[in-house]
Short mmCIF file of C-alpha atoms and ligand atoms in Angstrom, two decimals:
data_model
loop_
_atom_site.label_atom_id
_atom_site.label_comp_id
_atom_site.label_asym_id
_atom_site.label_seq_id
_atom_site.Cartn_x
_atom_site.Cartn_y
_atom_site.Cartn_z
CA MET O 1 -0.20 0.20 -0.33
CA LYS O 2 1.53 3.05 -0.85
CA LYS O 3 0.39 6.72 1.14
CA LEU O 4 -1.27 9.41 -0.80
CA SER O 5 -1.11 12.64 0.76
CA ILE O 6 -3.81 15.09 -0.95
CA ILE O 7 -3.22 19.18 0.37
CA VAL O 8 -6.41 20.82 0.09
CA PRO O 9 -5.68 24.98 0.80
CA CYS O 10 -8.65 26.64 1.91
CA PHE O 11 -10.06 29.66 1.78
CA ASN O 12 -13.39 30.66 3.06
CA GLU O 13 -14.96 26.76 1.66
CA GLU O 14 -17.85 26.19 3.50
CA GLU O 15 -20.01 25.42 1.19
CA THR O 16 -17.11 22.77 -0.54
CA ILE O 17 -15.50 21.40 1.66
CA PRO O 18 -18.11 18.50 2.41
CA ILE O 19 -18.94 18.08 -1.68
CA PHE O 20 -15.07 18.06 -2.11
CA PHE O 21 -14.38 14.97 0.53
CA GLU O 22 -16.91 12.71 -0.72
CA THR O 23 -16.01 12.91 -4.30
CA ILE O 24 -12.09 12.07 -3.47
CA ASP O 25 -13.14 9.67 -1.21
CA LYS O 26 -14.51 7.70 -3.85
CA ILE O 27 -11.84 7.78 -6.29
CA ILE O 28 -9.70 6.74 -3.91
CA ASN O 29 -11.73 4.16 -2.67
CA SER O 30 -11.28 3.14 -5.82
CA MET O 31 -8.34 2.78 -6.28
CA ASN O 32 -7.31 -0.12 -4.32
CA ASP O 33 -3.24 -0.15 -3.67
CA VAL O 34 -3.56 3.48 -2.25
CA VAL O 35 -4.90 5.21 1.16
CA ALA O 36 -5.26 8.38 1.77
CA GLU O 37 -4.18 11.10 3.95
CA TYR O 38 -5.69 14.34 3.89
CA LEU O 39 -4.36 17.79 4.79
CA PHE O 40 -6.58 20.88 4.76
CA ILE O 41 -5.43 23.81 5.34
CA ASP O 42 -7.58 26.53 6.44
CA ASP O 43 -6.15 29.92 5.43
CA GLY O 44 -7.82 32.06 8.11
CA SER O 45 -11.61 31.68 6.59
CA SER O 46 -13.18 34.05 8.18
CA ASP O 47 -16.88 31.37 7.47
CA ARG O 48 -16.90 28.24 9.06
CA THR O 49 -14.81 26.60 7.31
CA ILE O 50 -12.51 25.22 10.25
CA ASN O 51 -16.37 24.18 11.61
CA GLU O 52 -16.26 21.76 8.37
CA ILE O 53 -12.84 20.59 8.96
CA HIS O 54 -13.33 19.98 12.46
CA LYS O 55 -15.91 17.36 11.78
CA LEU O 56 -14.78 15.60 9.13
CA ASN O 57 -11.39 15.27 11.25
CA MET O 58 -13.85 13.99 14.12
CA GLU O 59 -15.27 11.45 11.81
CA HIS O 60 -11.94 10.33 10.02
CA PRO O 61 -9.53 11.01 12.83
CA ALA O 62 -7.03 8.39 11.13
CA GLU O 63 -6.88 10.15 7.50
CA VAL O 64 -8.00 13.76 7.71
CA HIS O 65 -5.37 16.38 9.44
CA PHE O 66 -5.47 19.91 8.77
CA VAL O 67 -3.48 23.25 9.43
CA SER O 68 -5.40 26.19 10.85
CA PHE O 69 -3.40 29.57 10.07
CA SER O 70 -3.58 32.12 12.52
CA ARG O 71 -4.61 34.55 9.56
CA ASN O 72 -5.04 34.77 5.56
CA PHE O 73 -1.57 34.09 4.33
CA GLY O 74 -2.34 33.30 0.92
CA LYS O 75 -2.43 29.84 -1.10
CA GLU O 76 1.16 30.25 -1.47
CA SER O 77 1.85 29.80 1.88
CA ALA O 78 -1.04 27.76 2.29
CA LEU O 79 0.68 25.09 -0.60
CA TYR O 80 3.95 25.14 1.78
CA ALA O 81 2.59 24.33 5.07
CA GLY O 82 0.44 21.32 3.26
CA LEU O 83 3.86 20.02 1.74
CA LYS O 84 5.37 20.18 4.65
CA GLU O 85 2.92 18.62 6.59
CA ALA O 86 2.87 15.78 4.11
CA SER O 87 4.06 12.54 5.24
CA GLY O 88 2.90 10.38 2.13
CA ASP O 89 5.15 8.36 -0.98
CA TYR O 90 3.12 10.57 -3.04
CA ILE O 91 1.81 14.46 -2.45
CA VAL O 92 -0.85 15.71 -4.52
CA VAL O 93 -1.84 19.28 -4.37
CA MET O 94 -6.05 20.23 -4.88
CA ASP O 95 -7.72 23.35 -5.13
CA VAL O 96 -11.57 22.77 -2.53
CA ASP O 97 -13.69 23.78 -5.53
CA LEU O 98 -13.34 20.71 -7.57
CA GLN O 99 -12.45 22.83 -10.44
CA ASP O 100 -8.99 20.37 -10.54
CA PRO O 101 -11.17 17.34 -12.21
CA PRO O 102 -10.36 14.65 -9.46
CA GLU O 103 -10.86 11.81 -11.87
CA LEU O 104 -7.52 12.33 -13.28
CA LEU O 105 -6.43 11.12 -9.91
CA PRO O 106 -5.83 7.46 -10.86
CA LYS O 107 -4.19 7.93 -13.81
CA MET O 108 -1.81 10.55 -12.29
CA TYR O 109 -1.03 8.22 -9.90
CA GLU O 110 0.04 5.16 -13.06
CA TYR O 111 2.40 7.79 -14.41
CA LEU O 112 4.17 8.17 -11.11
CA LYS O 113 3.61 4.29 -10.16
CA ASN O 114 5.75 3.46 -13.06
CA GLU O 115 8.30 5.68 -12.35
CA GLU O 116 8.01 6.90 -16.36
CA PHE O 117 8.08 10.53 -14.39
CA ASP O 118 8.30 12.79 -11.16
CA CYS O 119 5.74 15.03 -11.40
CA VAL O 120 1.95 14.95 -13.32
CA GLY O 121 0.85 18.33 -13.78
CA THR O 122 -2.14 19.38 -15.10
CA ARG O 123 -3.17 22.18 -17.98
CA ARG O 124 -6.44 23.46 -18.84
CA THR O 125 -6.57 23.79 -22.79
CA ASN O 126 -9.60 26.70 -22.73
CA ARG O 127 -10.59 29.10 -20.06
CA GLU O 128 -14.33 29.20 -20.65
CA GLY O 129 -16.41 30.60 -17.83
CA GLU O 130 -13.45 33.22 -17.52
CA PRO O 131 -14.01 36.92 -18.42
CA PRO O 132 -12.16 37.18 -21.75
CA ILE O 133 -10.34 40.60 -20.39
CA ARG O 134 -8.80 38.09 -17.27
CA SER O 135 -7.70 35.48 -20.17
CA PHE O 136 -6.38 38.18 -22.34
CA PHE O 137 -4.34 39.32 -19.46
CA ALA O 138 -3.44 35.96 -18.27
CA ASN O 139 -1.74 34.67 -21.57
CA GLN O 140 -0.02 38.12 -22.49
CA PHE O 141 1.24 36.83 -18.67
CA TYR O 142 2.38 33.82 -19.80
CA LYS O 143 3.99 34.91 -23.13
CA LEU O 144 6.09 38.15 -21.23
CA ILE O 145 6.95 35.99 -18.38
CA ASN O 146 8.60 32.92 -20.60
CA SER O 147 10.31 35.60 -22.51
CA ILE O 148 12.32 37.07 -20.13
CA SER O 149 12.77 34.11 -17.24
CA SER O 150 14.64 31.42 -17.88
CA THR O 151 12.57 29.12 -15.66
CA ASN O 152 10.26 28.01 -18.55
CA ILE O 153 6.06 28.17 -16.52
CA VAL O 154 3.41 26.60 -18.63
CA ASN O 155 0.67 28.62 -20.39
CA GLY O 156 -2.72 27.27 -18.50
CA ALA O 157 -0.67 25.05 -16.23
CA ARG O 158 -2.79 24.93 -12.81
CA ASP O 159 -1.08 23.74 -9.33
CA TYR O 160 -2.95 20.35 -9.33
CA ARG O 161 -0.18 18.49 -9.31
CA MET O 162 0.98 14.58 -8.25
CA MET O 163 4.26 14.80 -6.98
CA THR O 164 7.30 11.82 -5.42
CA ARG O 165 8.46 12.28 -2.15
CA GLN O 166 11.80 13.38 -4.07
CA MET O 167 10.48 16.41 -5.50
CA VAL O 168 8.41 17.66 -2.58
CA ASN O 169 11.77 17.39 -0.85
CA ALA O 170 13.67 19.80 -3.56
CA ILE O 171 10.54 22.32 -3.51
CA LEU O 172 10.56 22.41 0.22
CA SER O 173 14.39 23.28 0.07
CA VAL O 174 13.69 26.10 -1.44
CA THR O 175 12.87 28.47 1.06
CA GLU O 176 12.14 31.49 0.10
CA TYR O 177 9.86 33.96 1.67
CA ASN O 178 8.21 34.97 -1.95
CA ARG O 179 7.02 31.85 -3.21
CA PHE O 180 5.19 31.10 -6.79
CA SER O 181 4.62 27.87 -6.46
CA LYS O 182 4.24 27.88 -10.72
CA GLY O 183 7.99 29.18 -10.87
CA ILE O 184 9.33 26.49 -7.71
CA PHE O 185 8.01 23.48 -9.74
CA SER O 186 9.47 24.15 -12.71
CA TRP O 187 12.81 25.56 -11.33
CA VAL O 188 13.10 22.17 -8.90
CA GLY O 189 13.33 20.49 -12.14
CA PHE O 190 12.34 16.78 -12.19
CA LYS O 191 10.42 15.18 -15.43
CA THR O 192 7.07 15.88 -15.33
CA LYS O 193 3.72 15.14 -17.22
CA PHE O 194 0.55 17.48 -18.38
CA ILE O 195 -2.27 16.13 -18.40
CA GLU O 196 -4.61 18.53 -20.39
CA TYR O 197 -7.91 19.21 -19.33
CA HIS O 198 -10.86 21.56 -20.42
CA ASN O 199 -11.71 24.05 -18.02
CA ILE O 200 -14.50 23.67 -15.46
CA GLU O 201 -16.83 26.22 -13.07
CA ARG O 202 -16.26 26.12 -9.19
CA VAL O 203 -19.01 23.80 -7.33
CA ALA O 204 -20.51 25.90 -4.91
CA GLY O 205 -18.60 29.46 -3.88
CA ASN O 206 -16.79 32.12 -5.52
CA THR O 207 -13.26 32.56 -6.42
CA SER O 208 -10.99 34.93 -4.04
CA TRP O 209 -9.05 36.31 -6.82
CA SER O 210 -9.74 39.90 -8.38
CA PHE O 211 -8.33 41.07 -11.38
CA TRP O 212 -6.34 43.08 -8.80
CA LYS O 213 -4.81 40.48 -7.04
CA LEU O 214 -3.92 38.56 -9.44
CA PHE O 215 -2.49 41.30 -11.73
CA LYS O 216 0.02 41.63 -8.21
CA TYR O 217 0.20 38.25 -8.23
CA SER O 218 1.74 38.19 -11.72
CA LEU O 219 4.29 40.73 -11.42
CA ASP O 220 5.95 39.06 -8.38
CA GLY O 221 5.88 36.01 -10.56
CA ILE O 222 7.94 37.84 -12.52
CA MET O 223 10.30 39.37 -10.80
CA ASP O 224 10.79 36.62 -8.74
CA PHE O 225 11.63 34.66 -11.39
CA SER O 226 13.67 37.19 -13.43
CA GLU O 227 16.13 40.02 -13.16
CA VAL O 228 15.13 41.28 -16.85
CA PRO O 229 13.00 44.74 -15.60
CA LEU O 230 16.36 45.53 -13.55
CA SER O 231 18.19 45.49 -16.64
CA ILE O 232 15.29 47.58 -18.69
CA ALA O 233 16.53 49.99 -16.18
CA SER O 234 20.31 50.42 -16.79
CA TRP O 235 18.81 49.89 -20.73
CA THR O 236 16.62 52.82 -20.36
CA GLY O 237 19.43 55.24 -18.20
CA VAL O 238 22.09 54.41 -21.69
CA LEU O 239 19.35 55.49 -24.27
CA SER O 240 19.00 58.35 -22.83
CA PHE O 241 22.40 59.40 -21.88
CA ILE O 242 22.85 58.60 -25.76
CA SER O 243 20.25 60.44 -26.98
CA ALA O 244 20.99 63.36 -24.68
CA VAL O 245 24.73 63.61 -26.13
CA ILE O 246 22.93 63.24 -29.66
CA GLY O 247 20.89 66.28 -28.79
CA LEU O 248 24.04 68.00 -27.07
CA ILE O 249 26.13 67.85 -29.93
CA PHE O 250 23.39 69.03 -32.54
CA ILE O 251 22.57 72.21 -30.52
CA VAL O 252 26.33 72.99 -30.03
CA ILE O 253 26.29 73.12 -33.96
CA ARG O 254 22.94 75.16 -34.36
CA ALA O 255 24.56 77.60 -32.10
CA ILE O 256 27.83 78.44 -33.46
CA MET O 257 26.15 78.26 -37.63
CA VAL O 258 22.80 80.25 -36.89
CA PRO O 259 22.99 82.69 -33.76
CA ALA O 260 19.42 82.19 -32.11
CA SER O 261 17.82 85.96 -31.54
CA SER O 262 15.81 84.59 -29.12
CA VAL O 263 14.16 82.16 -26.58
CA SER O 264 12.07 79.28 -28.74
CA GLY O 265 11.66 75.56 -27.54
CA TRP O 266 10.98 76.26 -23.78
CA ALA O 267 7.46 73.60 -24.50
CA SER O 268 9.47 71.25 -25.93
CA LEU O 269 12.43 71.95 -23.31
CA THR O 270 9.60 71.31 -20.28
CA CYS O 271 8.61 68.48 -21.94
CA ILE O 272 11.69 66.47 -22.25
CA VAL O 273 12.55 67.18 -18.56
CA LEU O 274 9.68 65.32 -17.38
CA LEU O 275 10.11 62.78 -19.66
CA ILE O 276 13.39 62.44 -18.25
CA GLY O 277 12.20 62.97 -14.47
CA GLY O 278 9.35 60.14 -15.15
CA LEU O 279 11.70 57.79 -16.21
CA GLN O 280 14.26 57.63 -13.39
CA LEU O 281 10.91 57.32 -11.24
CA LEU O 282 10.06 54.66 -12.91
CA CYS O 283 13.50 52.74 -12.94
CA LEU O 284 13.86 53.62 -8.79
CA GLY O 285 10.72 52.08 -8.90
CA ILE O 286 11.19 48.93 -9.88
CA VAL O 287 14.76 48.91 -8.05
CA GLY O 288 12.76 49.66 -4.69
CA LYS O 289 10.51 46.75 -5.74
CA TYR O 290 13.64 44.81 -5.86
CA ILE O 291 14.76 45.49 -2.45
CA GLY O 292 11.70 45.54 -0.86
CA LYS O 293 12.08 41.78 -1.49
CA ILE O 294 15.06 41.67 -0.64
CA TYR O 295 13.64 43.37 2.87
CA LEU O 296 10.83 40.80 3.66
CA GLN O 297 13.54 38.04 2.66
CA SER O 298 16.17 39.30 4.88
CA LYS O 299 13.76 39.71 8.11
CA ASN O 300 13.22 35.85 7.79
CA ARG O 301 9.58 35.57 8.88
CA PRO O 302 7.53 32.40 8.61
CA ILE O 303 5.98 32.00 5.70
CA TYR O 304 3.11 30.99 8.09
CA ILE O 305 1.74 31.18 11.90
CA VAL O 306 -0.43 28.00 12.68
CA LYS O 307 -3.31 28.55 15.06
CA GLU O 308 -4.23 24.69 15.12
CA LYS O 309 -2.75 21.06 13.97
CA LYS O 310 -3.91 17.97 14.03
N1 UDP J 1 -6.83 30.01 -1.49
C1 UDP J 1 -6.52 30.03 -0.20
N2 UDP J 1 -5.94 30.99 0.18
C2 UDP J 1 -6.62 32.24 -0.88
C3 UDP J 1 -7.00 32.42 -1.37
C4 UDP J 1 -7.72 30.99 -1.81
O1 UDP J 1 -6.15 28.89 0.06
O2 UDP J 1 -6.08 33.51 -0.22
C5 UDP J 1 -7.61 28.81 -1.87
C6 UDP J 1 -8.81 28.37 -1.86
O3 UDP J 1 -9.62 27.71 -1.02
C7 UDP J 1 -8.85 27.35 -3.49
C8 UDP J 1 -7.79 27.34 -4.34
O4 UDP J 1 -6.94 28.29 -3.02
O5 UDP J 1 -9.12 26.02 -2.85
C9 UDP J 1 -8.36 27.97 -5.21
O6 UDP J 1 -8.56 29.61 -5.29
P1 UDP J 1 -9.66 29.80 -5.86
O7 UDP J 1 -11.04 28.95 -6.47
O8 UDP J 1 -10.08 31.26 -5.20
O9 UDP J 1 -9.18 30.47 -7.31
P2 UDP J 1 -9.42 30.34 -9.15
O10 UDP J 1 -9.56 28.94 -9.03
O11 UDP J 1 -10.59 31.25 -9.27
O12 UDP J 1 -7.93 30.74 -9.66
MG1 MG J 2 -11.41 27.61 -8.18
#
């Protein structure tokens, strides 16, 4: 018998937890050489999520375990906590809203059991049911990050993936504070197989990701896995220096050849000053963002704080 740890981050999911457990339990029971260990991570929910988890833990004390955070630390922290607590031979990470098709579990397990792969990931081939503007920006994000980062981040790849113990240990050895899991999964390497499926909508409840939250998350992802924004800052500086020198030469030559009689050109001058000032602030901002990340990392704060654990 192999042990499969199922890590489930939950944030305000009181409606979905019972449906989730029932569905997964059926599938696990149909796999005959696997025992499951459920690890629910309550990410500081403000509804009755923890009560639902307590209930499951009372009913199945051997299989259902949980970690409850002292506040909302975000899905990335919840994933890290789950991976840290998991004791299985194989570990799978799943959303609780059943958007990650559970019927893929046996197939994923087969790939790992045959030792063909170290990790089986999943990829959405479409984004049906999502606002078009969000899909557009998501696609642009993947294009951008893959063109400027050496870590490959697969478009549409979900966090839903099954991994071997060896790969999970590798992920746990990455202890950085700013965690962009999609990047970390790919960064640690190992042989990964992607299974494709069509997007499925939530069974109940609402998504907790606003457009703004996703936008900030994508910027963090870019900065955690690329230093290209920093080079953009320096290259803008070089370009503006070169154009200033060319302009200066032009002005000097003109002053010698055609002596100016009246003051003109102050409007364009103001524009140029503002433009350069703006570019300087932008570059300073980029540098500042990276320093902010270094600052957070150097404080060495824990990635999450546990309130209750079983
Ligand atoms: N989640 C979490 N902490 C958060 C936000 C979300 O643990 O701060 C969990 C949530 O309960 C769910 C998963 O992460 O199990 C995915 O969230 P959601 O379904 O809201 O995202 P979407 O599927 O819309 O990308
Ligand atoms: Mg979801």
